[in-house]
Structure formats: structure tokens, C-alpha cells
Short mmCIF file of C-alpha atoms in Angstrom, two decimals:
data_model
loop_
_atom_site.label_atom_id
_atom_site.label_comp_id
_atom_site.label_asym_id
_atom_site.label_seq_id
_atom_site.Cartn_x
_atom_site.Cartn_y
_atom_site.Cartn_z
CA MET A 174 31.82 -8.90 2.98
CA LYS A 175 28.00 -7.58 2.84
CA LYS A 176 25.95 -8.36 -0.34
CA THR A 177 23.97 -5.45 -2.08
CA ILE A 178 20.15 -5.26 -2.52
CA VAL A 179 18.32 -2.99 -4.65
CA PHE A 180 14.60 -2.48 -3.99
CA THR A 181 12.20 -0.49 -6.55
CA GLY A 182 8.83 0.43 -6.74
CA GLY A 183 7.15 3.76 -6.71
CA GLY A 184 4.08 5.87 -7.71
CA SER A 185 2.08 5.47 -4.57
CA ALA A 186 2.77 4.50 -1.03
CA GLY A 187 1.41 1.25 -1.71
CA HIS A 188 4.36 0.50 -3.84
CA VAL A 189 6.91 1.18 -1.15
CA THR A 190 5.84 0.75 2.22
CA PRO A 191 5.90 -3.08 1.87
CA ASN A 192 9.67 -2.38 0.45
CA ILE A 193 10.13 -0.68 4.00
CA ALA A 194 8.54 -3.55 5.73
CA ILE A 195 11.18 -5.91 4.13
CA ILE A 196 13.91 -3.72 4.35
CA ASP A 197 13.17 -3.53 8.26
CA GLU A 198 13.54 -7.44 8.63
CA LEU A 199 16.85 -7.95 6.57
CA ASP A 200 19.89 -8.59 8.65
CA LYS A 201 22.07 -5.29 8.03
CA SER A 202 25.28 -7.19 8.87
CA VAL A 203 24.44 -9.45 5.76
CA TRP A 204 22.86 -6.67 3.43
CA ASP A 205 23.77 -3.07 1.89
CA VAL A 206 20.47 -1.96 0.91
CA GLN A 207 19.74 0.24 -1.70
CA TYR A 208 16.72 1.78 -3.56
CA ILE A 209 16.21 2.98 -7.00
CA GLY A 210 13.10 5.14 -7.79
CA SER A 211 11.79 8.05 -9.85
CA LYS A 212 13.50 11.27 -9.65
CA LYS A 213 10.64 13.04 -7.80
CA GLY A 214 8.14 10.36 -6.97
CA ILE A 215 6.59 9.74 -3.52
CA GLU A 216 9.04 6.88 -2.89
CA LYS A 217 11.91 9.29 -2.88
CA GLU A 218 10.46 11.25 0.06
CA LEU A 219 9.51 7.87 2.07
CA ILE A 220 13.04 6.15 1.54
CA GLU A 221 14.95 9.10 2.46
CA LYS A 222 13.14 9.29 5.63
CA ILE A 223 14.50 5.93 6.78
CA SER A 224 18.21 6.83 5.53
CA ILE A 225 18.17 4.28 2.98
CA PRO A 226 20.70 5.59 -0.22
CA TYR A 227 18.48 6.34 -2.94
CA HIS A 228 19.20 6.81 -6.78
CA GLY A 229 16.49 8.35 -8.99
CA ILE A 230 16.22 7.37 -12.67
CA SER A 231 14.04 8.68 -15.58
CA SER A 232 10.55 7.19 -15.91
CA GLY A 233 7.58 7.55 -17.91
CA LYS A 234 3.96 6.65 -16.98
CA MET A 235 2.50 3.36 -18.62
CA ARG A 236 -0.82 3.75 -20.25
CA ARG A 237 -3.17 1.04 -21.70
CA TYR A 238 -4.79 3.30 -23.85
CA LEU A 239 -3.42 5.31 -26.97
CA ASP A 240 -2.25 8.62 -26.02
CA PHE A 241 0.33 10.85 -27.69
CA GLU A 242 2.07 11.17 -24.16
CA ASN A 243 3.21 7.21 -24.56
CA VAL A 244 5.67 8.29 -27.32
CA VAL A 245 7.25 10.55 -24.83
CA ASP A 246 7.21 8.50 -22.06
CA SER A 247 8.56 5.38 -24.04
CA PHE A 248 11.87 7.50 -24.52
CA ARG A 249 11.62 8.39 -20.89
CA VAL A 250 11.59 4.49 -20.09
CA LEU A 251 14.40 3.82 -22.45
CA LYS A 252 16.30 6.29 -20.71
CA GLY A 253 15.49 5.00 -17.35
CA CYS A 254 16.66 1.55 -18.46
CA MET A 255 20.02 3.17 -19.41
CA ASP A 256 19.73 5.12 -16.13
CA ALA A 257 19.10 1.96 -14.26
CA ARG A 258 21.63 -0.21 -15.87
CA LYS A 259 24.25 2.26 -15.15
CA VAL A 260 23.28 2.37 -11.22
CA LEU A 261 23.05 -1.57 -11.35
CA ARG A 262 26.62 -1.89 -12.71
CA LYS A 263 28.00 0.48 -10.09
CA LEU A 264 26.25 -1.17 -7.20
CA LYS A 265 26.62 -4.90 -8.51
CA PRO A 266 23.76 -6.21 -6.43
CA ALA A 267 23.18 -9.75 -5.88
CA LEU A 268 19.46 -9.14 -6.11
CA VAL A 269 16.52 -6.89 -7.33
CA PHE A 270 13.22 -6.99 -5.49
CA SER A 271 10.55 -5.06 -7.03
CA LYS A 272 7.03 -4.30 -5.72
CA GLY A 273 5.56 -2.69 -8.89
CA GLY A 274 4.83 0.79 -10.45
CA PHE A 275 6.14 2.02 -13.58
CA VAL A 276 9.49 3.18 -12.05
CA SER A 277 10.46 -0.51 -11.40
CA VAL A 278 10.23 -1.61 -15.35
CA PRO A 279 13.57 -0.12 -16.38
CA VAL A 280 15.32 -1.50 -13.25
CA ILE A 281 13.89 -5.16 -13.93
CA ILE A 282 14.57 -5.08 -17.51
CA ALA A 283 18.50 -3.68 -16.76
CA ALA A 284 18.79 -6.19 -14.06
CA ARG A 285 17.94 -9.01 -16.39
CA SER A 286 20.17 -7.57 -18.87
CA LEU A 287 22.94 -8.01 -16.13
CA LYS A 288 21.99 -11.29 -15.29
CA ILE A 289 20.78 -10.27 -11.67
CA PRO A 290 18.15 -12.40 -10.15
CA VAL A 291 14.73 -10.45 -9.69
CA LEU A 292 12.04 -11.17 -7.45
CA ILE A 293 8.86 -9.31 -7.84
CA HIS A 294 5.75 -8.97 -5.41
CA GLU A 295 2.03 -8.37 -6.67
CA SER A 296 -0.07 -6.77 -4.29
CA ASP A 297 -3.44 -6.47 -6.28
CA MET A 298 -5.85 -9.37 -7.28
CA THR A 299 -5.08 -8.76 -10.97
CA PRO A 300 -1.39 -7.56 -12.01
CA GLY A 301 -0.85 -3.93 -12.90
CA LEU A 302 0.63 -3.26 -16.19
CA ALA A 303 4.22 -2.83 -14.79
CA ASN A 304 4.22 -6.52 -13.37
CA LYS A 305 2.77 -7.61 -16.63
CA ILE A 306 5.67 -6.65 -18.50
CA ALA A 307 7.94 -7.51 -15.70
CA GLN A 308 7.00 -11.19 -15.20
CA ARG A 309 8.96 -12.34 -18.25
CA PHE A 310 12.21 -10.84 -16.78
CA ALA A 311 11.71 -12.09 -13.10
CA THR A 312 13.20 -15.14 -11.40
CA LYS A 313 10.42 -15.59 -9.07
CA ILE A 314 6.94 -13.72 -8.50
CA PHE A 315 4.90 -13.58 -5.35
CA THR A 316 1.27 -12.60 -4.98
CA SER A 317 -0.87 -11.40 -2.04
CA PHE A 318 -4.11 -13.15 -3.39
CA GLU A 319 -4.86 -16.79 -4.61
CA GLU A 320 -6.70 -15.74 -7.47
CA THR A 321 -3.57 -13.60 -8.92
CA LEU A 322 -1.98 -17.02 -9.87
CA ASN A 323 -4.13 -17.26 -12.49
CA TYR A 324 -2.08 -14.34 -14.22
CA PHE A 325 1.47 -15.60 -13.78
CA PRO A 326 3.53 -18.68 -15.05
CA LYS A 327 2.73 -21.10 -12.51
CA ASP A 328 6.11 -22.75 -12.40
CA LYS A 329 7.61 -19.60 -10.81
CA THR A 330 4.68 -17.84 -8.89
CA ALA A 331 3.46 -18.35 -5.00
CA ALA A 332 0.54 -16.96 -3.40
CA ILE A 333 1.88 -15.75 0.23
CA GLY A 334 -0.27 -12.97 1.40
CA SER A 335 0.96 -9.18 1.73
CA PRO A 336 4.22 -8.24 3.29
CA ILE A 337 2.50 -6.49 6.43
CA ARG A 338 5.07 -4.17 8.33
CA ARG A 339 5.40 -5.66 11.83
CA GLY A 340 5.91 -2.53 13.44
CA ILE A 341 2.00 -1.86 12.68
CA LEU A 342 0.72 -4.65 14.85
CA LYS A 343 2.93 -3.31 17.89
CA GLY A 344 0.90 -0.68 18.91
CA SER A 345 -0.72 0.42 22.17
CA PRO A 346 -4.28 1.56 22.15
CA TYR A 347 -3.62 3.31 25.63
CA LYS A 348 -1.03 5.18 23.84
CA GLY A 349 -3.03 5.91 20.60
CA THR A 350 -5.92 7.44 22.66
CA GLU A 351 -3.44 9.36 25.07
CA LEU A 352 -1.84 10.99 21.82
CA LEU A 353 -4.98 11.85 20.38
CA GLY A 354 -6.93 12.97 23.53
CA PHE A 355 -9.71 10.93 22.85
CA ASP A 356 -12.03 8.99 25.47
CA ARG A 357 -10.87 5.43 25.92
CA LYS A 358 -14.61 4.23 26.27
CA ARG A 359 -16.03 5.50 22.75
CA PRO A 360 -15.47 4.02 19.24
CA VAL A 361 -12.67 5.30 17.30
CA LEU A 362 -13.23 5.53 13.43
CA THR A 363 -10.33 6.17 11.25
CA VAL A 364 -10.59 7.35 7.66
CA MET A 365 -7.50 7.02 5.33
CA GLY A 366 -8.03 7.83 1.43
CA GLY A 367 -4.71 6.84 0.69
CA SER A 368 -1.11 8.56 0.40
CA LEU A 369 -2.66 10.98 -1.74
CA GLY A 370 -5.52 11.61 -0.19
CA ALA A 371 -9.24 11.42 -1.67
CA LYS A 372 -11.25 14.66 -2.32
CA LYS A 373 -14.71 13.12 -2.28
CA ILE A 374 -14.13 11.21 0.58
CA ASN A 375 -12.71 14.23 2.65
CA GLU A 376 -15.71 16.19 1.71
CA THR A 377 -18.14 13.70 2.43
CA ILE A 378 -16.51 12.74 6.13
CA ARG A 379 -16.51 16.44 7.05
CA ALA A 380 -20.24 16.89 5.77
CA ALA A 381 -21.24 14.04 7.83
CA LEU A 382 -19.51 14.92 11.14
CA PRO A 383 -22.86 16.27 12.54
CA LEU A 384 -24.25 12.51 12.23
CA LEU A 385 -21.27 10.78 13.55
CA LYS A 386 -21.42 12.04 17.47
CA ASP A 387 -20.96 8.62 18.37
CA TYR A 388 -17.60 8.16 17.16
CA GLN A 389 -14.10 9.81 17.45
CA ILE A 390 -12.69 10.35 14.49
CA ILE A 391 -9.00 10.46 12.90
CA HIS A 392 -9.04 11.64 9.35
CA LEU A 393 -5.51 10.96 7.39
CA CYS A 394 -6.43 13.37 4.59
CA GLY A 395 -3.40 13.48 2.32
CA LYS A 396 -0.63 16.00 1.72
CA GLY A 397 -2.41 19.51 1.45
CA ASN A 398 -5.92 18.48 2.39
CA VAL A 399 -6.11 19.55 6.02
CA ASP A 400 -8.92 21.95 6.52
CA GLU A 401 -8.42 24.66 8.78
CA ASN A 402 -12.08 25.10 9.37
CA TYR A 403 -11.94 21.81 11.36
CA THR A 404 -8.81 21.86 13.33
CA ASN A 405 -10.15 22.65 16.71
CA LEU A 406 -12.61 19.97 17.15
CA LYS A 407 -12.20 17.58 20.22
CA ASP A 408 -13.56 14.43 18.45
CA TYR A 409 -12.17 15.12 14.96
CA LYS A 410 -8.27 14.93 14.43
CA GLN A 411 -7.09 15.43 10.71
CA PHE A 412 -3.41 14.73 9.56
CA GLU A 413 -1.94 14.93 6.16
CA TYR A 414 0.11 11.63 6.93
CA VAL A 415 1.12 9.80 10.01
CA PHE A 416 4.28 8.12 10.29
CA ASP A 417 5.30 6.94 13.84
CA GLU A 418 2.19 7.15 15.55
CA LEU A 419 0.35 5.21 13.41
CA PRO A 420 0.59 1.75 14.71
CA HIS A 421 -0.65 3.34 18.12
CA TYR A 422 -3.55 5.21 16.29
CA LEU A 423 -4.71 1.75 14.87
CA ALA A 424 -4.69 -0.05 17.69
CA ALA A 425 -7.00 2.37 19.15
CA THR A 426 -9.06 1.98 16.25
CA GLU A 427 -12.57 0.24 16.14
CA PHE A 428 -13.54 0.78 12.57
CA VAL A 429 -11.93 2.01 9.47
CA ILE A 430 -12.91 3.67 5.93
CA THR A 431 -10.21 3.01 3.43
CA ARG A 432 -9.46 2.72 -0.22
CA GLY A 433 -8.95 -0.70 -1.59
CA GLY A 434 -5.26 -0.86 -1.70
CA SER A 435 -3.98 -4.29 -1.15
CA ASN A 436 -1.52 -3.12 1.44
CA SER A 437 -3.88 -1.24 3.38
CA ILE A 438 -6.71 -3.60 3.65
CA PHE A 439 -4.19 -6.78 4.45
CA GLU A 440 -2.82 -4.52 7.20
CA PHE A 441 -6.25 -4.09 8.82
CA LEU A 442 -7.30 -7.63 8.29
CA ALA A 443 -4.01 -8.39 10.41
CA LEU A 444 -5.12 -6.16 13.05
CA LYS A 445 -8.71 -7.52 12.86
CA ILE A 446 -10.43 -4.18 12.16
CA PRO A 447 -13.86 -4.18 10.26
CA MET A 448 -13.51 -1.76 7.12
CA LEU A 449 -15.69 0.05 5.05
CA ILE A 450 -13.80 0.00 1.53
CA ILE A 451 -14.43 2.99 -0.83
CA PRO A 452 -12.37 1.86 -3.78
CA LEU A 453 -10.97 4.23 -6.70
CA THR A 454 -13.47 4.39 -9.34
CA LYS A 455 -12.59 2.89 -12.84
CA ASN A 456 -12.03 6.58 -14.21
CA GLN A 457 -9.43 7.21 -11.64
CA SER A 458 -7.61 3.30 -11.81
CA ARG A 459 -7.87 0.11 -13.82
CA GLY A 460 -10.52 -1.13 -11.61
CA ASP A 461 -7.81 -3.05 -9.23
CA GLN A 462 -9.08 -1.58 -5.84
CA ILE A 463 -12.83 -2.77 -6.54
CA LEU A 464 -11.61 -6.29 -7.16
CA ASN A 465 -9.74 -6.36 -4.12
CA GLY A 466 -12.93 -4.96 -2.06
CA ARG A 467 -15.23 -7.27 -3.71
CA SER A 468 -13.12 -10.21 -2.55
CA PHE A 469 -12.61 -8.92 0.91
CA GLN A 470 -16.36 -8.14 1.00
CA GLU A 471 -17.35 -11.80 -0.15
CA LYS A 472 -15.14 -13.16 2.32
CA GLY A 473 -16.55 -11.13 5.28
CA TYR A 474 -13.99 -8.84 6.29
CA ALA A 475 -15.32 -5.86 4.97
CA MET A 476 -18.21 -3.88 3.24
CA MET A 477 -17.88 -1.83 0.25
CA LEU A 478 -19.33 1.31 -1.34
CA GLU A 479 -18.20 2.49 -4.63
CA GLU A 480 -17.67 6.19 -4.76
CA GLU A 481 -20.26 6.88 -7.14
CA ASN A 482 -22.70 6.12 -4.58
CA LEU A 483 -21.02 7.99 -2.03
CA SER A 484 -23.13 10.66 0.12
CA VAL A 485 -23.48 11.74 3.60
CA ASP A 486 -26.71 9.34 3.56
CA THR A 487 -25.10 6.48 2.09
CA LEU A 488 -22.04 6.57 4.41
CA VAL A 489 -23.94 6.78 7.55
CA ILE A 490 -25.89 3.71 6.47
CA HIS A 491 -22.98 1.91 5.81
CA LEU A 492 -21.27 2.43 9.01
CA ALA A 493 -24.54 1.67 10.85
CA GLY A 494 -24.06 -1.86 8.93
CA LEU A 495 -20.44 -1.96 9.55
CA LYS A 496 -21.19 -1.59 13.39
CA LYS A 497 -24.18 -4.18 13.14
CA ARG A 498 -21.67 -6.58 11.75
CA ARG A 499 -18.79 -5.86 13.72
CA ASP A 500 -18.70 -9.12 15.69
CA GLU A 501 -19.32 -11.26 12.80
CA MET A 502 -16.48 -9.64 10.82
CA LYS A 503 -14.03 -10.04 13.61
CA GLU A 504 -14.77 -13.63 14.27
CA LYS A 505 -14.13 -14.31 10.55
CA MET A 506 -10.77 -12.56 10.73
CA THR A 507 -9.76 -14.27 13.79
CA SER A 508 -10.37 -17.60 12.12
CA LEU A 509 -8.30 -16.69 9.15
CA GLU A 510 -4.38 -17.92 9.18
CA VAL A 511 -2.46 -14.90 8.21
CA LYS A 512 0.54 -15.89 6.13
CA ASP A 513 3.96 -14.71 7.07
CA ALA A 514 4.65 -13.08 3.82
CA ILE A 515 7.54 -10.95 5.58
CA GLY A 516 9.41 -14.40 6.75
CA VAL A 517 8.61 -16.11 3.32
CA LEU A 518 10.30 -13.15 1.30
CA VAL A 519 13.39 -12.54 3.72
CA ARG A 520 13.99 -16.42 3.24
CA GLU A 521 13.54 -16.21 -0.70
CA ILE A 522 15.89 -13.10 -0.79
CA ASN A 523 18.44 -14.94 1.36
CA ALA A 524 18.08 -18.04 -1.22
CA ASN A 525 17.89 -16.65 -4.63
CA SER A 526 20.77 -13.93 -4.38
CA LYS A 527 23.76 -14.59 -6.75
#
């Protein structure tokens, strides 16, 4: 008889794609996989694409500052706990696995109340508020960065790296350039502003196109952000989001401009692609992407440009620097022993289920 595992996590693709990577590696003859997320979050769309049963619950945003919405959302979280408990009682899972995000907290609390083992993974250098709350209810905690161990109980925490989708490593550069209609002999620059896109990055890239003639550009600009004025250019291809073709596009990529989300930058590290990281600002986030970016910059895997300093001129200058340091960065990436986080997590899931 199969055992049931419930995955949770949402609010951004960064809280979902690692879960999908783990789901892909589980033995489906052993595990019945279910997912709990918010009723309208991006996780719903991404999980339904892979045909995993999805259970939507009430959820509220957690804020670190005083706001009347905190009162409203506290009731949503309470309702989410009741919703999650109802789902978990019905599914009777052997384990809950969480990748964080505010929707995960009610699920983890409900799981603990039902004595269901909980494993969580924190991607960023410093833990998000959801995992700060969740840590006391977790059976085991895993992190991407060694530095993050300082924020969790040492007796139940291990740094294992980021759970990277194995499929992302299996792309063909030849298929990538063929799908795009690109010249194999010219460098490809991929721009990724995150699953929701990035307005300033999108605008700056398009404004800089006349100065980026040396590159063939793949621009993943986010839902609703394709600009019809740029749809017929030979060396510039824009997409809201890419699924099946992404491994091939990345295999063809020589440089990447990216946000500082942990999952993405660890994937580019595994692919040994020199990166220019433009993290979310502290006005847009808690500053985790800035810390992630600084860590990668200090280790020689990337350059970083803060969004407040982003302009056509600074973009062009930083890309020139990236091109100059390409071999040095690739050498540092190659010398790094990449941890098999997926393998570790699959073994831990099998070992810790009740």
C-alpha cells in the first residue's frame, strides 16, 4: 500500500519549483503525492501543470511591520490551520514537506497537532518569517547555505545545498539555438526577472538593446509583460514564462541576468553560467536576495548590481565586466563540489515518514 506525502509552499515560483524537483525523484510506486497551497497562488497553477492533486486553503500574508491587515490575515491563518487540519485528517500523510512561504505555516502547525513528521527546507541565506515560525514544529530542517545554520537549532539542521531540478541539467545547446532560431556561434544572454517579472529590469533591457548587438537575448519577462513592440526582432526573443524548453535555452546560454532568488542562482551555479545578479530591493523584500547575491559575488560566481543603480549605462558596464571575468567565474564554479540536495532529501523523506 502506498504512503501519502503532502508538499506545501507557495507565494512565488521559488517556493514551488524545488518541491516539483523532489516530487519528480520520488518513487511513485511507494508514494502518493498531494499538495496543499493557497486557493489562488502561483503554486496552484504550477502544481496543476504536473497533475498532482491540489488542495487550496485559506492563507494570509505575514508581515514584520505593524499593519491593520495583520489582524485580518491572522484570522485567515487561523482559518488556514483549520482547513489544513481537515485536509490532513482526510489524507493521513506519512510526512509533510515544506519549502516555505506564508501558506506553509498553517499546514505545518496542523501537521504537528496531528503528530505528522515535518521536514522543511530554507533556500535563502537568512530564513523567511514563515520558516522562522515553522522551525519549532519541524522534525528536521535543511538549508541551501552553510551560513544559514546559525539561524536554526543545530541539533536538527543540516546544510545540503539547493534542490535543483535534474531536468534543468539535461538541456541541449543545439536544440536551444534551433528552437530560438539563433546563431550557434554568437553568445546568448538570458534575462530572468523571476516568475512575476521585474518592471525595471524589463524596461532597462529593452532600452539597452541597441547597445547589446553582440548578444542574442532570451528575455523571460513575466506574465503580462511581453511588449508587442519587440516581437519581430531576430536576436531578441521574449516570453512570459518557459517550461519544457527551459533546459535547452539555458544549455545554450553563456551569460545570465537574474534576480537573487536562491533556487535560480544555485541552478545557474550547477550549470556553470556566469551571472549578473540584480536582487529585489529592501523596499520590495526583506533583503534576502541581496544577501544571496553578495554571497555568490564574494565566492566569485557572480557580479551584483543593485536595482537602485540599474541604468542602461551600468547594465552595459556590468555585462562587459561579466564577459571579461567569464573564464575566472567558470573555473571557480567548476572547482566547487555541488551537493546532491535532491538525493539527500529523498533519502530523508523515506527515512522520516511515520
